[in-house]
PDB file of C-alpha atoms and ligand atoms in Angstrom:
ATOM      1  CA  MET A   1      70.334 113.039 111.314  1.00  0.00           C
ATOM      2  CA  ALA A   2      73.708 111.510 110.521  1.00  0.00           C
ATOM      3  CA  GLN A   3      76.758 113.705 110.851  1.00  0.00           C
ATOM      4  CA  THR A   4      79.189 114.070 107.952  1.00  0.00           C
ATOM      5  CA  VAL A   5      82.989 113.822 107.800  1.00  0.00           C
ATOM      6  CA  PHE A   6      85.069 115.044 104.895  1.00  0.00           C
ATOM      7  CA  LEU A   7      88.340 113.139 104.550  1.00  0.00           C
ATOM      8  CA  THR A   8      91.348 113.747 102.314  1.00  0.00           C
ATOM      9  CA  GLY A   9      93.604 110.834 101.235  1.00  0.00           C
ATOM     10  CA  ALA A  10      90.918 108.263 101.983  1.00  0.00           C
ATOM     11  CA  SER A  11      92.168 105.655  99.483  1.00  0.00           C
ATOM     12  CA  THR A  12      94.546 103.732 101.718  1.00  0.00           C
ATOM     13  CA  GLY A  13      96.134 103.506 105.184  1.00  0.00           C
ATOM     14  CA  ILE A  14      94.958 105.853 107.926  1.00  0.00           C
ATOM     15  CA  GLY A  15      92.518 107.638 105.658  1.00  0.00           C
ATOM     16  CA  ARG A  16      90.821 104.441 104.543  1.00  0.00           C
ATOM     17  CA  ALA A  17      90.645 103.073 108.116  1.00  0.00           C
ATOM     18  CA  THR A  18      89.095 106.353 109.206  1.00  0.00           C
ATOM     19  CA  ALA A  19      86.489 106.352 106.425  1.00  0.00           C
ATOM     20  CA  ILE A  20      85.449 102.796 107.448  1.00  0.00           C
ATOM     21  CA  LEU A  21      85.291 103.604 111.154  1.00  0.00           C
ATOM     22  CA  PHE A  22      83.151 106.704 110.677  1.00  0.00           C
ATOM     23  CA  ARG A  23      80.931 104.807 108.195  1.00  0.00           C
ATOM     24  CA  ASP A  24      80.489 101.931 110.679  1.00  0.00           C
ATOM     25  CA  ARG A  25      79.471 104.442 113.374  1.00  0.00           C
ATOM     26  CA  GLY A  26      76.667 105.777 111.198  1.00  0.00           C
ATOM     27  CA  TRP A  27      78.311 108.868 109.743  1.00  0.00           C
ATOM     28  CA  ASN A  28      78.109 110.141 106.169  1.00  0.00           C
ATOM     29  CA  VAL A  29      81.608 110.061 104.758  1.00  0.00           C
ATOM     30  CA  ALA A  30      82.855 112.262 101.922  1.00  0.00           C
ATOM     31  CA  ALA A  31      85.865 110.094 101.127  1.00  0.00           C
ATOM     32  CA  THR A  32      88.080 112.138  98.852  1.00  0.00           C
ATOM     33  CA  MET A  33      90.954 110.549  96.937  1.00  0.00           C
ATOM     34  CA  ARG A  34      92.989 111.093  93.833  1.00  0.00           C
ATOM     35  CA  ASN A  35      91.577 108.126  91.949  1.00  0.00           C
ATOM     36  CA  PRO A  36      88.076 107.095  93.135  1.00  0.00           C
ATOM     37  CA  ALA A  37      87.656 104.584  90.297  1.00  0.00           C
ATOM     38  CA  ALA A  38      90.509 102.502  91.759  1.00  0.00           C
ATOM     39  CA  HIS A  39      88.634 102.066  95.081  1.00  0.00           C
ATOM     40  CA  PRO A  40      85.118 100.807  94.361  1.00  0.00           C
ATOM     41  CA  ASP A  41      85.059  98.842  97.635  1.00  0.00           C
ATOM     42  CA  LEU A  42      84.827 102.133  99.574  1.00  0.00           C
ATOM     43  CA  ALA A  43      81.432 102.990  98.011  1.00  0.00           C
ATOM     44  CA  SER A  44      79.250 101.292 100.606  1.00  0.00           C
ATOM     45  CA  GLY A  45      76.881 102.654 103.228  1.00  0.00           C
ATOM     46  CA  GLY A  46      77.032 106.427 103.737  1.00  0.00           C
ATOM     47  CA  VAL A  47      80.340 106.720 101.879  1.00  0.00           C
ATOM     48  CA  LYS A  48      80.588 108.920  98.806  1.00  0.00           C
ATOM     49  CA  ARG A  49      83.863 108.811  96.912  1.00  0.00           C
ATOM     50  CA  ILE A  50      84.926 112.223  95.601  1.00  0.00           C
ATOM     51  CA  ALA A  51      87.886 113.003  93.406  1.00  0.00           C
ATOM     52  CA  LEU A  52      90.460 115.279  95.049  1.00  0.00           C
ATOM     53  CA  ASP A  53      94.121 115.919  94.518  1.00  0.00           C
ATOM     54  CA  VAL A  54      94.944 118.406  97.305  1.00  0.00           C
ATOM     55  CA  THR A  55      97.574 120.067  95.099  1.00  0.00           C
ATOM     56  CA  ASP A  56      94.819 121.267  92.703  1.00  0.00           C
ATOM     57  CA  PRO A  57      93.018 124.363  94.109  1.00  0.00           C
ATOM     58  CA  ALA A  58      90.079 124.081  91.679  1.00  0.00           C
ATOM     59  CA  ALA A  59      89.551 120.440  92.695  1.00  0.00           C
ATOM     60  CA  ILE A  60      89.402 121.501  96.378  1.00  0.00           C
ATOM     61  CA  ALA A  61      86.491 123.874  95.708  1.00  0.00           C
ATOM     62  CA  ALA A  62      84.712 121.278  93.583  1.00  0.00           C
ATOM     63  CA  ALA A  63      85.099 118.486  96.112  1.00  0.00           C
ATOM     64  CA  CYS A  64      83.819 120.681  98.909  1.00  0.00           C
ATOM     65  CA  ARG A  65      80.770 121.556  96.753  1.00  0.00           C
ATOM     66  CA  GLN A  66      80.084 117.920  95.945  1.00  0.00           C
ATOM     67  CA  ALA A  67      80.167 116.930  99.594  1.00  0.00           C
ATOM     68  CA  MET A  68      77.791 119.793 100.502  1.00  0.00           C
ATOM     69  CA  ASP A  69      75.418 118.777  97.693  1.00  0.00           C
ATOM     70  CA  ALA A  70      75.490 115.132  98.700  1.00  0.00           C
ATOM     71  CA  PHE A  71      75.106 115.535 102.465  1.00  0.00           C
ATOM     72  CA  GLY A  72      73.811 119.082 103.026  1.00  0.00           C
ATOM     73  CA  GLY A  73      76.726 120.086 105.222  1.00  0.00           C
ATOM     74  CA  VAL A  74      79.963 118.893 106.804  1.00  0.00           C
ATOM     75  CA  ASP A  75      80.611 118.587 110.507  1.00  0.00           C
ATOM     76  CA  VAL A  76      84.190 117.331 110.596  1.00  0.00           C
ATOM     77  CA  LEU A  77      87.113 117.926 108.220  1.00  0.00           C
ATOM     78  CA  VAL A  78      89.989 115.427 108.458  1.00  0.00           C
ATOM     79  CA  ASN A  79      93.121 116.561 106.570  1.00  0.00           C
ATOM     80  CA  ASN A  80      95.003 113.291 106.145  1.00  0.00           C
ATOM     81  CA  ALA A  81      96.508 113.316 102.642  1.00  0.00           C
ATOM     82  CA  GLY A  82     100.285 113.411 102.820  1.00  0.00           C
ATOM     83  CA  TYR A  83     103.523 111.596 102.173  1.00  0.00           C
ATOM     84  CA  GLY A  84     107.168 111.828 103.235  1.00  0.00           C
ATOM     85  CA  ALA A  85     110.254 112.952 101.359  1.00  0.00           C
ATOM     86  CA  PHE A  86     113.189 110.876 102.647  1.00  0.00           C
ATOM     87  CA  GLY A  87     116.875 111.340 102.034  1.00  0.00           C
ATOM     88  CA  PRO A  88     119.575 113.978 102.100  1.00  0.00           C
ATOM     89  CA  LEU A  89     118.404 117.511 101.446  1.00  0.00           C
ATOM     90  CA  GLU A  90     121.240 117.949  98.970  1.00  0.00           C
ATOM     91  CA  ALA A  91     119.601 115.375  96.686  1.00  0.00           C
ATOM     92  CA  ALA A  92     116.174 117.040  96.569  1.00  0.00           C
ATOM     93  CA  SER A  93     115.037 118.493  93.257  1.00  0.00           C
ATOM     94  CA  ASP A  94     112.979 121.707  93.149  1.00  0.00           C
ATOM     95  CA  GLU A  95     110.011 119.648  92.122  1.00  0.00           C
ATOM     96  CA  GLN A  96     110.396 117.338  95.141  1.00  0.00           C
ATOM     97  CA  ILE A  97     110.694 120.249  97.578  1.00  0.00           C
ATOM     98  CA  GLU A  98     107.697 122.028  96.155  1.00  0.00           C
ATOM     99  CA  ARG A  99     105.471 118.922  95.916  1.00  0.00           C
ATOM    100  CA  GLN A 100     106.246 118.000  99.514  1.00  0.00           C
ATOM    101  CA  PHE A 101     105.084 121.396 100.741  1.00  0.00           C
ATOM    102  CA  THR A 102     102.164 121.760  98.285  1.00  0.00           C
ATOM    103  CA  THR A 103     100.762 118.430  99.331  1.00  0.00           C
ATOM    104  CA  ASN A 104     101.359 118.394 103.129  1.00  0.00           C
ATOM    105  CA  VAL A 105     100.982 122.129 103.892  1.00  0.00           C
ATOM    106  CA  THR A 106      99.513 124.321 101.116  1.00  0.00           C
ATOM    107  CA  GLY A 107      96.915 121.709 100.211  1.00  0.00           C
ATOM    108  CA  LEU A 108      95.862 121.276 103.840  1.00  0.00           C
ATOM    109  CA  VAL A 109      95.632 125.052 104.339  1.00  0.00           C
ATOM    110  CA  ARG A 110      93.561 125.484 101.194  1.00  0.00           C
ATOM    111  CA  VAL A 111      91.149 122.723 102.205  1.00  0.00           C
ATOM    112  CA  ILE A 112      90.691 124.350 105.637  1.00  0.00           C
ATOM    113  CA  ARG A 113      90.120 127.802 104.055  1.00  0.00           C
ATOM    114  CA  GLU A 114      87.474 126.309 101.718  1.00  0.00           C
ATOM    115  CA  PHE A 115      85.457 125.013 104.661  1.00  0.00           C
ATOM    116  CA  LEU A 116      85.754 128.005 106.988  1.00  0.00           C
ATOM    117  CA  PRO A 117      82.767 130.046 105.687  1.00  0.00           C
ATOM    118  CA  HIS A 118      80.581 126.960 106.072  1.00  0.00           C
ATOM    119  CA  PHE A 119      81.763 126.198 109.620  1.00  0.00           C
ATOM    120  CA  ARG A 120      81.567 129.848 110.597  1.00  0.00           C
ATOM    121  CA  GLU A 121      77.962 130.178 109.360  1.00  0.00           C
ATOM    122  CA  ARG A 122      76.956 127.075 111.295  1.00  0.00           C
ATOM    123  CA  GLY A 123      78.841 128.155 114.413  1.00  0.00           C
ATOM    124  CA  SER A 124      80.406 124.723 114.671  1.00  0.00           C
ATOM    125  CA  GLY A 125      82.876 122.367 113.011  1.00  0.00           C
ATOM    126  CA  VAL A 126      85.941 120.303 113.901  1.00  0.00           C
ATOM    127  CA  ILE A 127      89.132 120.384 111.861  1.00  0.00           C
ATOM    128  CA  VAL A 128      91.404 117.373 112.477  1.00  0.00           C
ATOM    129  CA  ASN A 129      94.860 117.766 110.910  1.00  0.00           C
ATOM    130  CA  ILE A 130      96.986 114.661 110.670  1.00  0.00           C
ATOM    131  CA  SER A 131     100.480 115.682 111.630  1.00  0.00           C
ATOM    132  CA  SER A 132     102.965 113.139 112.911  1.00  0.00           C
ATOM    133  CA  VAL A 133     105.109 112.493 115.902  1.00  0.00           C
ATOM    134  CA  GLY A 134     107.528 114.022 113.371  1.00  0.00           C
ATOM    135  CA  GLY A 135     105.660 117.352 113.798  1.00  0.00           C
ATOM    136  CA  ARG A 136     107.117 117.603 117.333  1.00  0.00           C
ATOM    137  CA  VAL A 137     110.426 115.680 117.191  1.00  0.00           C
ATOM    138  CA  VAL A 138     112.855 114.968 114.362  1.00  0.00           C
ATOM    139  CA  PHE A 139     114.578 111.935 112.851  1.00  0.00           C
ATOM    140  CA  PRO A 140     117.571 111.933 110.532  1.00  0.00           C
ATOM    141  CA  LEU A 141     117.076 112.345 106.756  1.00  0.00           C
ATOM    142  CA  TYR A 142     113.490 113.589 106.950  1.00  0.00           C
ATOM    143  CA  SER A 143     114.200 117.308 106.936  1.00  0.00           C
ATOM    144  CA  LEU A 144     111.605 118.260 104.323  1.00  0.00           C
ATOM    145  CA  TYR A 145     108.928 116.029 105.800  1.00  0.00           C
ATOM    146  CA  HIS A 146     109.535 117.441 109.276  1.00  0.00           C
ATOM    147  CA  ALA A 147     109.360 120.994 107.895  1.00  0.00           C
ATOM    148  CA  THR A 148     105.893 120.235 106.556  1.00  0.00           C
ATOM    149  CA  LYS A 149     104.616 118.502 109.740  1.00  0.00           C
ATOM    150  CA  TRP A 150     106.042 121.206 111.993  1.00  0.00           C
ATOM    151  CA  ALA A 151     104.184 123.657 109.742  1.00  0.00           C
ATOM    152  CA  VAL A 152     100.944 121.748 110.196  1.00  0.00           C
ATOM    153  CA  GLU A 153     101.474 121.986 113.990  1.00  0.00           C
ATOM    154  CA  GLY A 154     102.033 125.752 113.798  1.00  0.00           C
ATOM    155  CA  VAL A 155      99.102 126.394 111.528  1.00  0.00           C
ATOM    156  CA  SER A 156      96.813 124.327 113.742  1.00  0.00           C
ATOM    157  CA  GLU A 157      97.947 125.807 117.033  1.00  0.00           C
ATOM    158  CA  SER A 158      97.569 129.383 115.840  1.00  0.00           C
ATOM    159  CA  LEU A 159      94.253 128.766 114.042  1.00  0.00           C
ATOM    160  CA  GLN A 160      92.592 127.515 117.212  1.00  0.00           C
ATOM    161  CA  PHE A 161      92.498 131.085 118.540  1.00  0.00           C
ATOM    162  CA  GLU A 162      90.705 132.784 115.601  1.00  0.00           C
ATOM    163  CA  LEU A 163      88.378 129.870 115.035  1.00  0.00           C
ATOM    164  CA  GLY A 164      87.451 129.079 118.631  1.00  0.00           C
ATOM    165  CA  ARG A 165      85.497 132.333 118.679  1.00  0.00           C
ATOM    166  CA  PHE A 166      83.146 130.802 116.091  1.00  0.00           C
ATOM    167  CA  GLY A 167      82.694 127.441 117.761  1.00  0.00           C
ATOM    168  CA  ILE A 168      85.173 125.771 115.439  1.00  0.00           C
ATOM    169  CA  ARG A 169      87.658 123.397 117.101  1.00  0.00           C
ATOM    170  CA  VAL A 170      91.052 122.546 115.749  1.00  0.00           C
ATOM    171  CA  LYS A 171      92.756 119.196 116.504  1.00  0.00           C
ATOM    172  CA  VAL A 172      96.116 117.738 115.671  1.00  0.00           C
ATOM    173  CA  VAL A 173      96.669 113.942 115.548  1.00  0.00           C
ATOM    174  CA  GLU A 174     100.268 112.804 115.852  1.00  0.00           C
ATOM    175  CA  PRO A 175     100.751 109.164 114.804  1.00  0.00           C
ATOM    176  CA  GLY A 176     103.963 107.311 115.557  1.00  0.00           C
ATOM    177  CA  SER A 177     105.002 104.506 113.205  1.00  0.00           C
ATOM    178  CA  ILE A 178     101.901 103.084 111.523  1.00  0.00           C
ATOM    179  CA  ALA A 179     101.665 100.001 109.315  1.00  0.00           C
ATOM    180  CA  THR A 180     100.560 101.619 106.044  1.00  0.00           C
ATOM    181  CA  ASP A 181     101.982 102.297 102.569  1.00  0.00           C
ATOM    182  CA  PHE A 182     103.708 105.321 104.064  1.00  0.00           C
ATOM    183  CA  ALA A 183     107.125 103.672 104.330  1.00  0.00           C
ATOM    184  CA  GLY A 184     106.802 102.200 100.826  1.00  0.00           C
ATOM    185  CA  ARG A 185     104.632 103.804  98.225  1.00  0.00           C
ATOM    186  CA  SER A 186     104.326 107.098 100.092  1.00  0.00           C
ATOM    187  CA  LEU A 187     108.032 107.638 100.608  1.00  0.00           C
ATOM    188  CA  ASP A 188     109.607 109.928  98.040  1.00  0.00           C
ATOM    189  CA  ARG A 189     113.290 108.983  97.950  1.00  0.00           C
ATOM    190  CA  LEU A 190     115.552 111.969  97.467  1.00  0.00           C
ATOM    191  CA  GLN A 191     118.353 110.852  95.174  1.00  0.00           C
ATOM    192  CA  LYS A 192     120.684 112.638  92.814  1.00  0.00           C
ATOM    193  CA  ASP A 193     122.858 111.054  90.097  1.00  0.00           C
ATOM    194  CA  GLY A 194     126.457 110.797  91.322  1.00  0.00           C
ATOM    195  CA  LEU A 195     125.648 111.808  94.909  1.00  0.00           C
ATOM    196  CA  THR A 196     126.814 108.717  96.797  1.00  0.00           C
ATOM    197  CA  VAL A 197     128.471 110.208  99.896  1.00  0.00           C
ATOM    198  CA  TYR A 198     125.312 109.770 101.945  1.00  0.00           C
ATOM    199  CA  ASP A 199     124.724 106.150 100.959  1.00  0.00           C
ATOM    200  CA  ASP A 200     126.461 104.581 104.030  1.00  0.00           C
ATOM    201  CA  TYR A 201     124.576 106.841 106.344  1.00  0.00           C
ATOM    202  CA  ILE A 202     121.197 106.084 104.698  1.00  0.00           C
ATOM    203  CA  GLY A 203     122.002 102.385 104.985  1.00  0.00           C
ATOM    204  CA  GLN A 204     122.888 102.670 108.651  1.00  0.00           C
ATOM    205  CA  LEU A 205     119.680 104.562 109.392  1.00  0.00           C
ATOM    206  CA  LEU A 206     117.417 102.197 107.498  1.00  0.00           C
ATOM    207  CA  ALA A 207     118.970  99.192 109.270  1.00  0.00           C
ATOM    208  CA  GLY A 208     118.561 100.914 112.655  1.00  0.00           C
ATOM    209  CA  TRP A 209     115.001 101.911 111.832  1.00  0.00           C
ATOM    210  CA  ALA A 210     114.099  98.372 110.855  1.00  0.00           C
ATOM    211  CA  LYS A 211     115.295  97.140 114.276  1.00  0.00           C
ATOM    212  CA  VAL A 212     113.381  99.614 116.428  1.00  0.00           C
ATOM    213  CA  ARG A 213     110.218 100.069 114.318  1.00  0.00           C
ATOM    214  CA  GLN A 214     107.091  98.636 115.992  1.00  0.00           C
ATOM    215  CA  PRO A 215     104.259  99.911 113.837  1.00  0.00           C
ATOM    216  CA  SER A 216     100.691 100.225 115.102  1.00  0.00           C
ATOM    217  CA  PRO A 217      97.718  99.452 112.879  1.00  0.00           C
ATOM    218  CA  PRO A 218      95.955 102.317 111.010  1.00  0.00           C
ATOM    219  CA  GLU A 219      92.753 101.414 112.823  1.00  0.00           C
ATOM    220  CA  LEU A 220      94.379 102.692 116.047  1.00  0.00           C
ATOM    221  CA  VAL A 221      94.879 106.126 114.462  1.00  0.00           C
ATOM    222  CA  ALA A 222      91.309 106.069 113.144  1.00  0.00           C
ATOM    223  CA  GLU A 223      90.069 105.619 116.707  1.00  0.00           C
ATOM    224  CA  VAL A 224      92.166 108.608 117.869  1.00  0.00           C
ATOM    225  CA  ILE A 225      90.875 110.681 115.027  1.00  0.00           C
ATOM    226  CA  TYR A 226      87.314 109.738 115.950  1.00  0.00           C
ATOM    227  CA  GLN A 227      87.981 110.704 119.581  1.00  0.00           C
ATOM    228  CA  ALA A 228      89.478 114.048 118.501  1.00  0.00           C
ATOM    229  CA  ALA A 229      86.506 114.694 116.265  1.00  0.00           C
ATOM    230  CA  THR A 230      83.803 113.880 118.800  1.00  0.00           C
ATOM    231  CA  ASP A 231      85.056 114.401 122.384  1.00  0.00           C
ATOM    232  CA  GLY A 232      83.902 118.018 122.502  1.00  0.00           C
ATOM    233  CA  SER A 233      87.012 119.031 124.408  1.00  0.00           C
ATOM    234  CA  ALA A 234      89.427 121.921 123.961  1.00  0.00           C
ATOM    235  CA  GLN A 235      92.367 119.503 123.710  1.00  0.00           C
ATOM    236  CA  LEU A 236      94.549 120.350 120.731  1.00  0.00           C
ATOM    237  CA  ARG A 237      97.010 117.442 120.382  1.00  0.00           C
ATOM    238  CA  TYR A 238      96.414 113.680 120.341  1.00  0.00           C
ATOM    239  CA  ALA A 239      99.330 111.257 120.116  1.00  0.00           C
ATOM    240  CA  ALA A 240      98.491 107.951 118.345  1.00  0.00           C
ATOM    241  CA  GLY A 241     100.493 104.855 119.225  1.00  0.00           C
ATOM    242  CA  GLU A 242     102.615 103.854 122.198  1.00  0.00           C
ATOM    243  CA  ASP A 243     105.860 104.800 120.405  1.00  0.00           C
ATOM    244  CA  ALA A 244     104.505 108.301 119.743  1.00  0.00           C
ATOM    245  CA  LYS A 245     103.421 108.707 123.393  1.00  0.00           C
ATOM    246  CA  ALA A 246     106.801 107.502 124.661  1.00  0.00           C
ATOM    247  CA  ILE A 247     108.981 109.818 122.539  1.00  0.00           C
ATOM    248  CA  LEU A 248     106.753 112.847 123.069  1.00  0.00           C
ATOM    249  CA  ALA A 249     106.904 112.270 126.812  1.00  0.00           C
ATOM    250  CA  MET A 250     110.656 111.879 126.738  1.00  0.00           C
ATOM    251  CA  ARG A 251     111.580 114.808 124.493  1.00  0.00           C
ATOM    252  CA  PRO A 252     110.917 117.756 126.865  1.00  0.00           C
ATOM    253  CA  GLY A 253     113.260 116.231 129.438  1.00  0.00           C
ATOM    254  CA  LEU A 254     116.235 116.130 126.989  1.00  0.00           C
ATOM    255  CA  SER A 255     118.341 119.005 125.780  1.00  0.00           C
ATOM    256  CA  ASP A 256     118.721 119.277 121.981  1.00  0.00           C
ATOM    257  CA  ALA A 257     122.230 117.805 122.275  1.00  0.00           C
ATOM    258  CA  ASP A 258     121.041 114.908 124.465  1.00  0.00           C
ATOM    259  CA  TYR A 259     118.229 114.108 122.015  1.00  0.00           C
ATOM    260  CA  VAL A 260     120.812 113.803 119.239  1.00  0.00           C
ATOM    261  CA  VAL A 261     122.900 111.443 121.381  1.00  0.00           C
ATOM    262  CA  MET A 262     119.834 109.355 122.277  1.00  0.00           C
ATOM    263  CA  LEU A 263     118.714 109.016 118.632  1.00  0.00           C
ATOM    264  CA  LYS A 264     122.202 108.080 117.391  1.00  0.00           C
ATOM    265  CA  GLN A 265     122.332 105.349 119.993  1.00  0.00           C
ATOM    266  CA  ARG A 266     118.838 104.119 119.260  1.00  0.00           C
ATOM    267  CA  PHE A 267     119.453 103.870 115.495  1.00  0.00           C
ATOM    268  CA  GLY A 268     123.097 102.838 115.741  1.00  0.00           C
ATOM    269  CA  ILE A 269     124.228 105.728 113.492  1.00  0.00           C
ATOM    270  CA  ASP A 270     127.267 108.025 113.545  1.00  0.00           C
TER     271      ASP A 270
HETATM  272  N1  LIG B   1     102.287 105.641 108.418  1.00  0.00           N
HETATM  273  C1  LIG B   1     102.976 106.350 109.268  1.00  0.00           C
HETATM  274  O1  LIG B   1     103.930 105.820 109.878  1.00  0.00           O
HETATM  275  C2  LIG B   1     102.588 107.800 109.607  1.00  0.00           C
HETATM  276  C3  LIG B   1     103.113 108.358 110.754  1.00  0.00           C
HETATM  277  C4  LIG B   1     102.798 109.662 111.043  1.00  0.00           C
HETATM  278  C5  LIG B   1     101.969 110.364 110.206  1.00  0.00           C
HETATM  279  N2  LIG B   1     101.470 109.816 109.055  1.00  0.00           N
HETATM  280  C6  LIG B   1     100.651 110.654 108.215  1.00  0.00           C
HETATM  281  O2  LIG B   1      99.423 110.005 107.970  1.00  0.00           O
HETATM  282  C7  LIG B   1      98.885 110.447 106.755  1.00  0.00           C
HETATM  283  C8  LIG B   1      98.388 109.255 105.944  1.00  0.00           C
HETATM  284  O3  LIG B   1      99.491 108.444 105.626  1.00  0.00           O
HETATM  285  P1  LIG B   1      99.386 106.837 105.675  1.00  0.00           P
HETATM  286  O4  LIG B   1     100.350 106.366 106.666  1.00  0.00           O
HETATM  287  O5  LIG B   1      97.999 106.394 105.755  1.00  0.00           O
HETATM  288  O6  LIG B   1      99.985 106.471 104.248  1.00  0.00           O
HETATM  289  P2  LIG B   1      99.296 105.978 102.876  1.00  0.00           P
HETATM  290  O7  LIG B   1      98.532 104.744 103.111  1.00  0.00           O
HETATM  291  O8  LIG B   1     100.394 105.949 101.873  1.00  0.00           O
HETATM  292  O9  LIG B   1      98.299 107.161 102.579  1.00  0.00           O
HETATM  293  C9  LIG B   1      98.647 108.370 102.059  1.00  0.00           C
HETATM  294  C10 LIG B   1      97.426 108.976 101.481  1.00  0.00           C
HETATM  295  O10 LIG B   1      97.690 110.345 101.057  1.00  0.00           O
HETATM  296  C11 LIG B   1      97.150 110.430  99.770  1.00  0.00           C
HETATM  297  N3  LIG B   1      97.824 111.492  98.997  1.00  0.00           N
HETATM  298  C12 LIG B   1      99.111 111.706  98.725  1.00  0.00           C
HETATM  299  N4  LIG B   1      99.274 112.762  97.946  1.00  0.00           N
HETATM  300  C13 LIG B   1      98.013 113.262  97.695  1.00  0.00           C
HETATM  301  C14 LIG B   1      97.509 114.397  96.999  1.00  0.00           C
HETATM  302  N5  LIG B   1      98.289 115.226  96.304  1.00  0.00           N
HETATM  303  N6  LIG B   1      96.160 114.579  96.981  1.00  0.00           N
HETATM  304  C15 LIG B   1      95.311 113.749  97.673  1.00  0.00           C
HETATM  305  N7  LIG B   1      95.744 112.661  98.332  1.00  0.00           N
HETATM  306  C16 LIG B   1      97.069 112.447  98.356  1.00  0.00           C
HETATM  307  C17 LIG B   1      97.369 109.074  99.116  1.00  0.00           C
HETATM  308  O11 LIG B   1      96.515 108.992  98.022  1.00  0.00           O
HETATM  309  P3  LIG B   1      96.843 108.059  96.716  1.00  0.00           P
HETATM  310  O12 LIG B   1      96.244 106.721  97.032  1.00  0.00           O
HETATM  311  O13 LIG B   1      96.157 108.738  95.574  1.00  0.00           O
HETATM  312  O14 LIG B   1      98.307 108.001  96.556  1.00  0.00           O
HETATM  313  C18 LIG B   1      96.877 108.232 100.303  1.00  0.00           C
HETATM  314  O15 LIG B   1      95.503 108.164 100.352  1.00  0.00           O
HETATM  315  C19 LIG B   1      99.933 111.285 106.061  1.00  0.00           C
HETATM  316  O16 LIG B   1      99.623 112.676 106.230  1.00  0.00           O
HETATM  317  C20 LIG B   1     101.217 110.910 106.815  1.00  0.00           C
HETATM  318  O17 LIG B   1     102.147 111.967 106.839  1.00  0.00           O
HETATM  319  C21 LIG B   1     101.791 108.535 108.751  1.00  0.00           C
END
């Protein structure tokens, strides 16, 4: 019998590539997204589109039920929905701060909680949380985004203890730079009327970023997610992309101060 994966944020980018990869390998896919009507192309094979905004607790329970009804159970949960707040913290509104955490952290935690009774009763299940290389290292002007991804890392690493006892595995996938809408549509620019003192710095960083950025395709991350979901190992973390592997390998050898110097040089910033 085909296995089933439940995916959040399956409309575009990494989520979409993951839905397609699992589908093509014979899985049932509960592809959740905020606006299923906008993505009719994802309705083929064993894919069922289900409405889910992860900031809506009632929608989480309903989406979980729909997936269970459609496929009889779920084997793998992939928490992928997320976006990045970018800019100086001083410019962030309360709404921007709360939405960043509600989407990337609270939503993810609530989705996990919804599935736990099911996984526990089955004595199996894999939870794959999409973090980021930015869940282990930091870059300038992403303080809120890093806070959420470091939270995802902490939640995941702690959860593996209490869930391992029930045969439930927790995985963290850490993509580097990936060619998706993330740097466009999914970037929430933090801006405040009259606050211009950071503009030069933002400009420097964006110029430096454009020079060093070598994005990998979302299909590469989908492969890593598939590996994490199916390898049966106790491995917690999976880097995705050569840039992610390189910086994660380099970071432990640098002091905090040396990391700052290295990044400033790399991006050509003050
Ligand atoms: N691209 C990168 O460089 C990169 C690097 C490291 C980590 N990541 C992580 O990878 C994940 C996917 O991002 P991506 O690169 O594939 O970007 P993307 O193509 O912009 O996809 C973001 C996805 O998240 C969904 N989403 C946002 N808010 C949501 C909400 N409240 N409820 C449900 N879905 C929501 C979007 O849905 P809508 O279509 O409805 O907006 C979309 O499906 C994110 O967690 C991101 O942090 C990305």
